[in-house]
PDB file of C-alpha atoms in Angstrom:
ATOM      1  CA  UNK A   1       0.000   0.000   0.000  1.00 52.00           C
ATOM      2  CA  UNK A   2       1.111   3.864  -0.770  1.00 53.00           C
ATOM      3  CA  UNK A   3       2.818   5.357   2.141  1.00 52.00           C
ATOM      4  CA  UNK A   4       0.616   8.370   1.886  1.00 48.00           C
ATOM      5  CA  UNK A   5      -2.766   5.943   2.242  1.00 46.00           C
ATOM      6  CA  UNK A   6      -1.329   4.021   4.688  1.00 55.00           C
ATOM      7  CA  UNK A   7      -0.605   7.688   6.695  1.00 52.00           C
ATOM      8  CA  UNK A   8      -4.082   9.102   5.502  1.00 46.00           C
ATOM      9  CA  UNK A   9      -5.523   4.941   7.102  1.00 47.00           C
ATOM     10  CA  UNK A  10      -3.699   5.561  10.328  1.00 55.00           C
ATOM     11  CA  UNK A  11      -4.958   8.944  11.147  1.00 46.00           C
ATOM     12  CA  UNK A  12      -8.513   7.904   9.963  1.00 42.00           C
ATOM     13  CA  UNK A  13      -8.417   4.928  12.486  1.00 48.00           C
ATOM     14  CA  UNK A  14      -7.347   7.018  15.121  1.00 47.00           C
ATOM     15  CA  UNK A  15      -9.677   9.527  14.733  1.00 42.00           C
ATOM     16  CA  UNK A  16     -12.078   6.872  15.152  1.00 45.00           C
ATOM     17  CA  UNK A  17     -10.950   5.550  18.031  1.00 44.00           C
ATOM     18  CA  UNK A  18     -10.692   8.895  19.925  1.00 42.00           C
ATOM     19  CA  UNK A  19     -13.788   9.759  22.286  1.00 47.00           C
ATOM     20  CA  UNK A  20     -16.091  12.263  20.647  1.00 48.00           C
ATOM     21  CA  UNK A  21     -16.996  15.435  21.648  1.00 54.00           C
ATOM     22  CA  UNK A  22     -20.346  16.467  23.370  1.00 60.00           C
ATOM     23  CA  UNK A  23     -20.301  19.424  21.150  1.00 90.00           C
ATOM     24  CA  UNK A  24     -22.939  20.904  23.101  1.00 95.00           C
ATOM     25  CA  UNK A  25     -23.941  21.922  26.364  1.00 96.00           C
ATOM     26  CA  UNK A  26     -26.953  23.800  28.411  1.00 97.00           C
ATOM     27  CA  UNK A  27     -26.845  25.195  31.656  1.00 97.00           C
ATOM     28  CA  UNK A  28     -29.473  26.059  33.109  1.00 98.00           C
ATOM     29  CA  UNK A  29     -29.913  27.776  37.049  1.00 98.00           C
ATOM     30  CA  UNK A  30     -30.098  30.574  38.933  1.00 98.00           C
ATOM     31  CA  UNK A  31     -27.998  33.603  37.666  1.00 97.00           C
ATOM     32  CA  UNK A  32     -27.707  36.849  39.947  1.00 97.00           C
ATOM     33  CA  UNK A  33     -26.149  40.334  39.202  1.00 97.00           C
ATOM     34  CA  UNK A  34     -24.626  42.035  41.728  1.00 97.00           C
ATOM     35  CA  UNK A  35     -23.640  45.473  40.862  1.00 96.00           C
ATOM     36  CA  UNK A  36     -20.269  47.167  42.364  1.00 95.00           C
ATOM     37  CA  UNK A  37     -21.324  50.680  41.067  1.00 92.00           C
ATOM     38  CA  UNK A  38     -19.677  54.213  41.335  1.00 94.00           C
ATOM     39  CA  UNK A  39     -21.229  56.969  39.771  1.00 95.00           C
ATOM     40  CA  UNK A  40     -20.791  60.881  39.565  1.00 94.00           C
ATOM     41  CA  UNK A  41     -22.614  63.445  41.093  1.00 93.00           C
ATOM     42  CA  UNK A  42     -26.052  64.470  40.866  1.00 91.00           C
ATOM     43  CA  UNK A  43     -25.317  67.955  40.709  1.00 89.00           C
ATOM     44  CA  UNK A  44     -28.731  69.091  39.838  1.00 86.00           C
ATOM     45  CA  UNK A  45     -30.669  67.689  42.706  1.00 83.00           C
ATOM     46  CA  UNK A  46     -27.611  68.959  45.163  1.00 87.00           C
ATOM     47  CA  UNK A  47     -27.857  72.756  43.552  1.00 89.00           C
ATOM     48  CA  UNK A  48     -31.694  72.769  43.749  1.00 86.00           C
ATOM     49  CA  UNK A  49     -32.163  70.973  47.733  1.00 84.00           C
ATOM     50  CA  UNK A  50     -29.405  73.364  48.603  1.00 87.00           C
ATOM     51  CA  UNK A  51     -26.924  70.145  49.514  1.00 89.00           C
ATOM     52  CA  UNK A  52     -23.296  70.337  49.841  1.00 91.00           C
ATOM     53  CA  UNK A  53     -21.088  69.767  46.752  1.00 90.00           C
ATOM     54  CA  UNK A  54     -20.651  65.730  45.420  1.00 91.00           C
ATOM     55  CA  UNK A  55     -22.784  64.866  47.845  1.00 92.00           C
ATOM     56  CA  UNK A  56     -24.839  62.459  45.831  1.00 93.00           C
ATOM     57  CA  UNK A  57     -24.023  59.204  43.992  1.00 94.00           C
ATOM     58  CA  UNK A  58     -26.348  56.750  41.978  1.00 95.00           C
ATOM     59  CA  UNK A  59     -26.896  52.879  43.096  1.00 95.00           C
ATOM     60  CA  UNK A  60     -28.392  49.771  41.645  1.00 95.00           C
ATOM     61  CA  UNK A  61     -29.919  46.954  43.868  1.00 96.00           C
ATOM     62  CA  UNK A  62     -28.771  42.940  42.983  1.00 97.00           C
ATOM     63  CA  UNK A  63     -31.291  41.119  41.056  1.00 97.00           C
ATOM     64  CA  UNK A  64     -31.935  37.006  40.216  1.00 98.00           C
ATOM     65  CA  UNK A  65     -33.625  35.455  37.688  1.00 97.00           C
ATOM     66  CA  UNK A  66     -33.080  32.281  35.305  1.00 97.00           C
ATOM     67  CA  UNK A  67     -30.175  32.147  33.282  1.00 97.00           C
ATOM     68  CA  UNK A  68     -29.667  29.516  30.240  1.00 96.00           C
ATOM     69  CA  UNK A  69     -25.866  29.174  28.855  1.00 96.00           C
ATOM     70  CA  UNK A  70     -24.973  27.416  26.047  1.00 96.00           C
ATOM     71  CA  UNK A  71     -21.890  26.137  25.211  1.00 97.00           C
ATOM     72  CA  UNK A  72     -19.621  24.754  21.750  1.00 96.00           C
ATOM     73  CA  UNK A  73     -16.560  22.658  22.511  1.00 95.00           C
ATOM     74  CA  UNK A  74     -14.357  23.269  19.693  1.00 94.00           C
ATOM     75  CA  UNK A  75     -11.671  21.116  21.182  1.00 93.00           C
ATOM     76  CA  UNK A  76     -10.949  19.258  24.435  1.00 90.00           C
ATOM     77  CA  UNK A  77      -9.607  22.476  26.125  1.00 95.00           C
ATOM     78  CA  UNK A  78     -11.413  25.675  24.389  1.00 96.00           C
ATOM     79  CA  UNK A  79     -15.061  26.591  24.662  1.00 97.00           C
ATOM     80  CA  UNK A  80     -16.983  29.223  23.556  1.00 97.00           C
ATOM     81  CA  UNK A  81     -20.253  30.249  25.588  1.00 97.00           C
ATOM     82  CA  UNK A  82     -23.219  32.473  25.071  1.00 97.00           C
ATOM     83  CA  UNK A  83     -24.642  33.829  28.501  1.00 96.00           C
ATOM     84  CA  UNK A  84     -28.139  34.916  28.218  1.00 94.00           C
ATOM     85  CA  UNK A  85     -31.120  35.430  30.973  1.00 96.00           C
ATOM     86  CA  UNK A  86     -34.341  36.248  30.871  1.00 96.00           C
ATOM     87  CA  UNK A  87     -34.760  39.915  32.176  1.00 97.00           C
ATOM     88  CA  UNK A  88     -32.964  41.668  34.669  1.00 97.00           C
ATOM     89  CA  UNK A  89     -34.782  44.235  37.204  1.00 97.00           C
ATOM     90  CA  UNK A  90     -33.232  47.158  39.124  1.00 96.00           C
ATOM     91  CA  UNK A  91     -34.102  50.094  41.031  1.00 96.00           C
ATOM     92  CA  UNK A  92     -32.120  52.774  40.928  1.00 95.00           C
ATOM     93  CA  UNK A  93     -32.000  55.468  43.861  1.00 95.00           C
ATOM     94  CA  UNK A  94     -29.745  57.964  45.482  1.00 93.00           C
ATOM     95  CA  UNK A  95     -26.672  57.139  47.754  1.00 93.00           C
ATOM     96  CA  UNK A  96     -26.042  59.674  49.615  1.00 91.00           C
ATOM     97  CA  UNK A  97     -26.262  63.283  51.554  1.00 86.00           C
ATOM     98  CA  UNK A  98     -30.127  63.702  53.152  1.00 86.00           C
ATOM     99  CA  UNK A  99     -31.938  62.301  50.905  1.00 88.00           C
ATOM    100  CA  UNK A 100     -29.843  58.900  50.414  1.00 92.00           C
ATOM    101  CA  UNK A 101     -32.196  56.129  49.157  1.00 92.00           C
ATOM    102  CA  UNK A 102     -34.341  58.276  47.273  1.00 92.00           C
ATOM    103  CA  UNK A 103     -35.653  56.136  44.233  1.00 94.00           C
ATOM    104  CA  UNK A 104     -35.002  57.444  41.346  1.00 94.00           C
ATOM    105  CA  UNK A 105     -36.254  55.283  38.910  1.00 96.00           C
ATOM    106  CA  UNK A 106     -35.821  51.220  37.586  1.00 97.00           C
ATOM    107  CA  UNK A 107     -34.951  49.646  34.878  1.00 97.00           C
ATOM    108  CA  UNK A 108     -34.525  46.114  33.136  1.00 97.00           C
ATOM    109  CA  UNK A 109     -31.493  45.035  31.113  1.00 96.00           C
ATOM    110  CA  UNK A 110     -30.045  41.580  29.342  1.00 95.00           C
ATOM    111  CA  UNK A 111     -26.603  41.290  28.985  1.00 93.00           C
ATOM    112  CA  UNK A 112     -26.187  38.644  26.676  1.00 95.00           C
ATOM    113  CA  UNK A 113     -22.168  37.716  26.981  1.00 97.00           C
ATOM    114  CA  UNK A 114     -20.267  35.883  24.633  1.00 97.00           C
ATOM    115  CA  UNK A 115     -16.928  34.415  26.430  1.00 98.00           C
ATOM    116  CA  UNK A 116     -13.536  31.795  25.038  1.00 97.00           C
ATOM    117  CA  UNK A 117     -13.007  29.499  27.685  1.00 98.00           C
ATOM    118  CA  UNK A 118     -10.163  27.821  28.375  1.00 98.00           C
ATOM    119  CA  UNK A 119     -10.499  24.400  30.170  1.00 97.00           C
ATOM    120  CA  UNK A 120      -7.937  22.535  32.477  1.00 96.00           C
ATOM    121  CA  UNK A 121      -7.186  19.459  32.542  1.00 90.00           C
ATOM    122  CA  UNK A 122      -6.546  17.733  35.894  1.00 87.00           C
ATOM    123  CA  UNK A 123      -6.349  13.744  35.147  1.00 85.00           C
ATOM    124  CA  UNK A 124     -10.149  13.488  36.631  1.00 83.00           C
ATOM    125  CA  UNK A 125     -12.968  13.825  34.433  1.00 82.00           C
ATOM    126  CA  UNK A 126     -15.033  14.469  37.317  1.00 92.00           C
ATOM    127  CA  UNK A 127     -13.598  17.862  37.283  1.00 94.00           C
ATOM    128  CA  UNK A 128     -14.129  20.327  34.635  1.00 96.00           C
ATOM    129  CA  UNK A 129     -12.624  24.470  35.897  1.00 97.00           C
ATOM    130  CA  UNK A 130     -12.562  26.421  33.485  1.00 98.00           C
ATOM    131  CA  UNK A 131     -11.397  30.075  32.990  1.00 98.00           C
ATOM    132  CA  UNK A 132     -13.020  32.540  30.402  1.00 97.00           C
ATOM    133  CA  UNK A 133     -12.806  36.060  28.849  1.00 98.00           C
ATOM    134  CA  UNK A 134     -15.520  37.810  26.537  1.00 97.00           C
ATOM    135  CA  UNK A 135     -17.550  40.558  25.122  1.00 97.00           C
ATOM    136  CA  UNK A 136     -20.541  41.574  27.267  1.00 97.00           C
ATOM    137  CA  UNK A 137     -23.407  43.974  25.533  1.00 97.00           C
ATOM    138  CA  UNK A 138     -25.906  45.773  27.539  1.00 97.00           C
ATOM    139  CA  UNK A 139     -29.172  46.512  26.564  1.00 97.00           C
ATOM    140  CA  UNK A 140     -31.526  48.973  28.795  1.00 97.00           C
ATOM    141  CA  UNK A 141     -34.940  49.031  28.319  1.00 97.00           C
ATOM    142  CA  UNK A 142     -38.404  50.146  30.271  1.00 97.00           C
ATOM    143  CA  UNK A 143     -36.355  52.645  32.039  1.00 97.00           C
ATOM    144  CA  UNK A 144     -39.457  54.363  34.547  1.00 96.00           C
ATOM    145  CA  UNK A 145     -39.089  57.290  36.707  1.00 95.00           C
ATOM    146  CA  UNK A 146     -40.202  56.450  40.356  1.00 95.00           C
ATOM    147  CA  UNK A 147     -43.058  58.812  42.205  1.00 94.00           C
ATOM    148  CA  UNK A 148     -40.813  59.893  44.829  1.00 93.00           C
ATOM    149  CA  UNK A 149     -38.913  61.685  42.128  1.00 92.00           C
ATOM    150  CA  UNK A 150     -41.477  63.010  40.866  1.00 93.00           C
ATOM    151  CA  UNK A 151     -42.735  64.427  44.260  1.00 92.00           C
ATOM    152  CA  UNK A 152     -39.541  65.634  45.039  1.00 89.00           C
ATOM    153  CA  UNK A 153     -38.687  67.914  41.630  1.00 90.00           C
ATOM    154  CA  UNK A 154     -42.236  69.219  42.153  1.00 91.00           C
ATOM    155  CA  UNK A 155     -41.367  69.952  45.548  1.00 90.00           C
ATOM    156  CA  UNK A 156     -38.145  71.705  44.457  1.00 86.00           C
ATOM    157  CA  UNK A 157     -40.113  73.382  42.104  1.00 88.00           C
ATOM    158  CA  UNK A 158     -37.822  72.036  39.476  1.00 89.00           C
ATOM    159  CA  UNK A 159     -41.436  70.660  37.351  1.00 91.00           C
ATOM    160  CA  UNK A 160     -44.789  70.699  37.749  1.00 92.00           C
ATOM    161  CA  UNK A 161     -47.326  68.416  37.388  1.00 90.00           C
ATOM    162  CA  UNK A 162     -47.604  69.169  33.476  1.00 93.00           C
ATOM    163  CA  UNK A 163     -44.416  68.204  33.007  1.00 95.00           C
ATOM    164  CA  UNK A 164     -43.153  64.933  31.314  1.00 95.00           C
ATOM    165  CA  UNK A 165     -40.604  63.522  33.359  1.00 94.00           C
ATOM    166  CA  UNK A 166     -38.402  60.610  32.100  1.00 95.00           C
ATOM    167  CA  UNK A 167     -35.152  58.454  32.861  1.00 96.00           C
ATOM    168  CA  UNK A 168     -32.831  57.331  30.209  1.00 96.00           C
ATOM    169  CA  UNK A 169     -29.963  54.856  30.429  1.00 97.00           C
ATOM    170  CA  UNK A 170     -27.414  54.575  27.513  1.00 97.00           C
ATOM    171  CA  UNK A 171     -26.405  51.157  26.296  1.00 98.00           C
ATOM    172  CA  UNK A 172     -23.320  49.485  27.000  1.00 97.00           C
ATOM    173  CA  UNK A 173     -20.220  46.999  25.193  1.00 97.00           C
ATOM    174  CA  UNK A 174     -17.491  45.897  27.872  1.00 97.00           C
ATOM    175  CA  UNK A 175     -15.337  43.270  28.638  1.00 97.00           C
ATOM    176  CA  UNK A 176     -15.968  39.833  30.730  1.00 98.00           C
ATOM    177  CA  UNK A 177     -13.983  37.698  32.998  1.00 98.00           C
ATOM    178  CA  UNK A 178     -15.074  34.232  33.867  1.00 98.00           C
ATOM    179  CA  UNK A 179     -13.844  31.361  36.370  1.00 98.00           C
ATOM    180  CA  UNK A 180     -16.141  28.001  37.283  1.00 98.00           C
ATOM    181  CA  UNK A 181     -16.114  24.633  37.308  1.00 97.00           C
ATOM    182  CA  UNK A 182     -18.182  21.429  35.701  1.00 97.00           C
ATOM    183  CA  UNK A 183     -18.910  18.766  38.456  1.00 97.00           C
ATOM    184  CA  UNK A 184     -20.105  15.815  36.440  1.00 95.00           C
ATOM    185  CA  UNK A 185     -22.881  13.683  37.862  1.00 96.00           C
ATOM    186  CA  UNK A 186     -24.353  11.329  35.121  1.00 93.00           C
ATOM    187  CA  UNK A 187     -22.765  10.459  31.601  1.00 89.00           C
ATOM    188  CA  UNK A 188     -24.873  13.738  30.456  1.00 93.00           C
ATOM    189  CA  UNK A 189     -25.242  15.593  33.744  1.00 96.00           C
ATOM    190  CA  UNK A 190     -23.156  17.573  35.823  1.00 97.00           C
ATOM    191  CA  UNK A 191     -23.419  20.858  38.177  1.00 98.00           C
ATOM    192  CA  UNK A 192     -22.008  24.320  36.557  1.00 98.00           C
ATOM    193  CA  UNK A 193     -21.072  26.865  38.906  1.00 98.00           C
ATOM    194  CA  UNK A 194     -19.701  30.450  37.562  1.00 97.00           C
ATOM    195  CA  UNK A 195     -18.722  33.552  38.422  1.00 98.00           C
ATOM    196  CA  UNK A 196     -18.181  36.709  36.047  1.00 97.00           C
ATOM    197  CA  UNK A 197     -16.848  40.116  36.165  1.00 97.00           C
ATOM    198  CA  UNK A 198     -18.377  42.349  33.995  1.00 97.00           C
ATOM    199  CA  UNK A 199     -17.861  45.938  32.592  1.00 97.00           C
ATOM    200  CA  UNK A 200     -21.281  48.084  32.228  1.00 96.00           C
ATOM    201  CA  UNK A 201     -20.946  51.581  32.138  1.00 96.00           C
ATOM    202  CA  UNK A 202     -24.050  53.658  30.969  1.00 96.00           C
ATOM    203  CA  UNK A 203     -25.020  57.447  31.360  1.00 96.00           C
ATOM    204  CA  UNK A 204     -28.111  58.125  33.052  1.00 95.00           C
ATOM    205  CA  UNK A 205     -30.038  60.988  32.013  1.00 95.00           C
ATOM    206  CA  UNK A 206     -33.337  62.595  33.690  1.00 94.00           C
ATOM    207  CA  UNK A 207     -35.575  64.162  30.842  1.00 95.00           C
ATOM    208  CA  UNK A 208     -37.653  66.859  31.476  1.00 94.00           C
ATOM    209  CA  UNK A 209     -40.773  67.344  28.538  1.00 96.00           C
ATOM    210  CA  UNK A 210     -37.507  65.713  26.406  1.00 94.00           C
ATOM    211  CA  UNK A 211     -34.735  67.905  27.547  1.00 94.00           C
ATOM    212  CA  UNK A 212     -32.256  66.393  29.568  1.00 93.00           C
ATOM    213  CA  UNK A 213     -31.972  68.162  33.110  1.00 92.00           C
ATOM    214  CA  UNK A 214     -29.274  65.764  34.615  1.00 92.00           C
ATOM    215  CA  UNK A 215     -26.659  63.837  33.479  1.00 94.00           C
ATOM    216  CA  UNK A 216     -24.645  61.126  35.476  1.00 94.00           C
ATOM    217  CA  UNK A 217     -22.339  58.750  34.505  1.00 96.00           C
ATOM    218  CA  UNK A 218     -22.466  55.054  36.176  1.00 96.00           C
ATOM    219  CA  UNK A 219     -19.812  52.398  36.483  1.00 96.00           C
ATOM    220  CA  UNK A 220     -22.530  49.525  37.380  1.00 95.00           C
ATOM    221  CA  UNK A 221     -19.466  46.590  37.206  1.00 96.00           C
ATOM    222  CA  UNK A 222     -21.331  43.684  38.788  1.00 97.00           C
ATOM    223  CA  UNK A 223     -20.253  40.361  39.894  1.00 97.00           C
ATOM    224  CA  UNK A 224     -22.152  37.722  37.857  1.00 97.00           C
ATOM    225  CA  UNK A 225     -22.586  34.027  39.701  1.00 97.00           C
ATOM    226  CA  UNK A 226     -24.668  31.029  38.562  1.00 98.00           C
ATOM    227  CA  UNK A 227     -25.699  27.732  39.523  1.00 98.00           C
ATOM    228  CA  UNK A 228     -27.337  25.133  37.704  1.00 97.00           C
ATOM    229  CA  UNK A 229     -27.877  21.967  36.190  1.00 98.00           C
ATOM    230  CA  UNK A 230     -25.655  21.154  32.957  1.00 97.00           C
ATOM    231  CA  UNK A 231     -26.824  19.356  29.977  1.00 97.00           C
ATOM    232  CA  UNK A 232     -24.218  17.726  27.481  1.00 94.00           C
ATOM    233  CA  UNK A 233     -25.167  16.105  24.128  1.00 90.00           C
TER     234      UNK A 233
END
């Protein structure tokens, strides 16, 4: 036989005889954000309620809902993941000065997150950690000013009750760390624990009858864990 068939044979056969892939995989659990925000200053509200100077931040409460990953093995140690969620919900209020925990408004976002991951291999298939880093896009939407805003500018005589008062929050691309681990449990099953940093920055704007009367910018920078149950096939 040719040398080159009998090469071509060999590789063919060993192909074969390697274990395949599970391609794919689902994840499916509990996924919370956990925002480590900074903003700036409100310097509106401080100018109008006669506060002192940078007085005034912006924070976002955590929020949990269901979160569905799916993976693509390309190879035994590289993995590419989509992280998506159904809907997250925050209020947003003031930090800060006299009137810290004034709500200002809420808001939902998804973050879908598209991540390499690089996994280790450590002699027991048991054991799957991985590491990752990604692209993360924010999208805001149903942004709603709160009541007690709206009280509060009327108070300050800042609006009246005519006036159509809104909140705005910009859209936002950023990077994403990862680090977890696969616990297999069954030949198709195993537990998938994660945890992400992310990078969402937005600009939150109040509008007054569509003129913007503040402008703050927010470094929201959450902590993203899940748990769930992992599907491979």
């Amino acid at each position: 036989m040719n040398t080159s068939y009998k090469t071509i044979l060999s590789l063919l056969l060993a192909a074969s005889a390697a274990p395949a892939l599970a391609n794919w995989s689902v994840n499916v659990g509990a996924i919370s954000v956990a925002p480590q925000d900074s903003s700036g200053h409100l310097n509106v509200v401080e100018t109008v309620a006669g506060l002192p100077a940078n007085s005034t931040e912006v924070s976002v409460n955590n929020n949990t809902q269901l979160g569905i990953t799916i993976d693509y093995q390309l190879n035994k140690n590289w993995t590419l993941e989509l992280i998506a969620a159904t809907p997250f919900s925050h209020d947003v209020q003031v930090k800060g000065s006299a009137i810290d925990g004034l709500p200002l408004g809420s808001t939902k976002h998804l973050p879908p997150t598209l991540l390499a991951q690089y996994h280790f291999d450590l002699g027991d298939s048991r054991f799957d950690p991985f590491i990752g880093l990604g692209l993360n896009y924010t999208n805001f939407f149903k942004e709603e000013v709160s009541g007690e805003l709206i009280s509060t500018l009327q108070a300050l005589n800042v609006t009246d009750a005519n006036d159509k008062v809104e909140l705005k929050l910009k859209d936002s691309w950023g990077l994403a760390m990862q680090a977890g681990v696969n616990v297999k449990l069954a030949d198709s099953w195993s537990a998938h624990l994660m945890l992400s940093k992310m990078d969402i920055d937005t600009t939150g704007r109040v509008l007054v009858n569509n003129t913007s009367i503040q402008s703050v910018d927010v470094s929201i920078d959450p902590y993203v864990w899940m748990i769930g149950a992992r599907y491979s096939f």
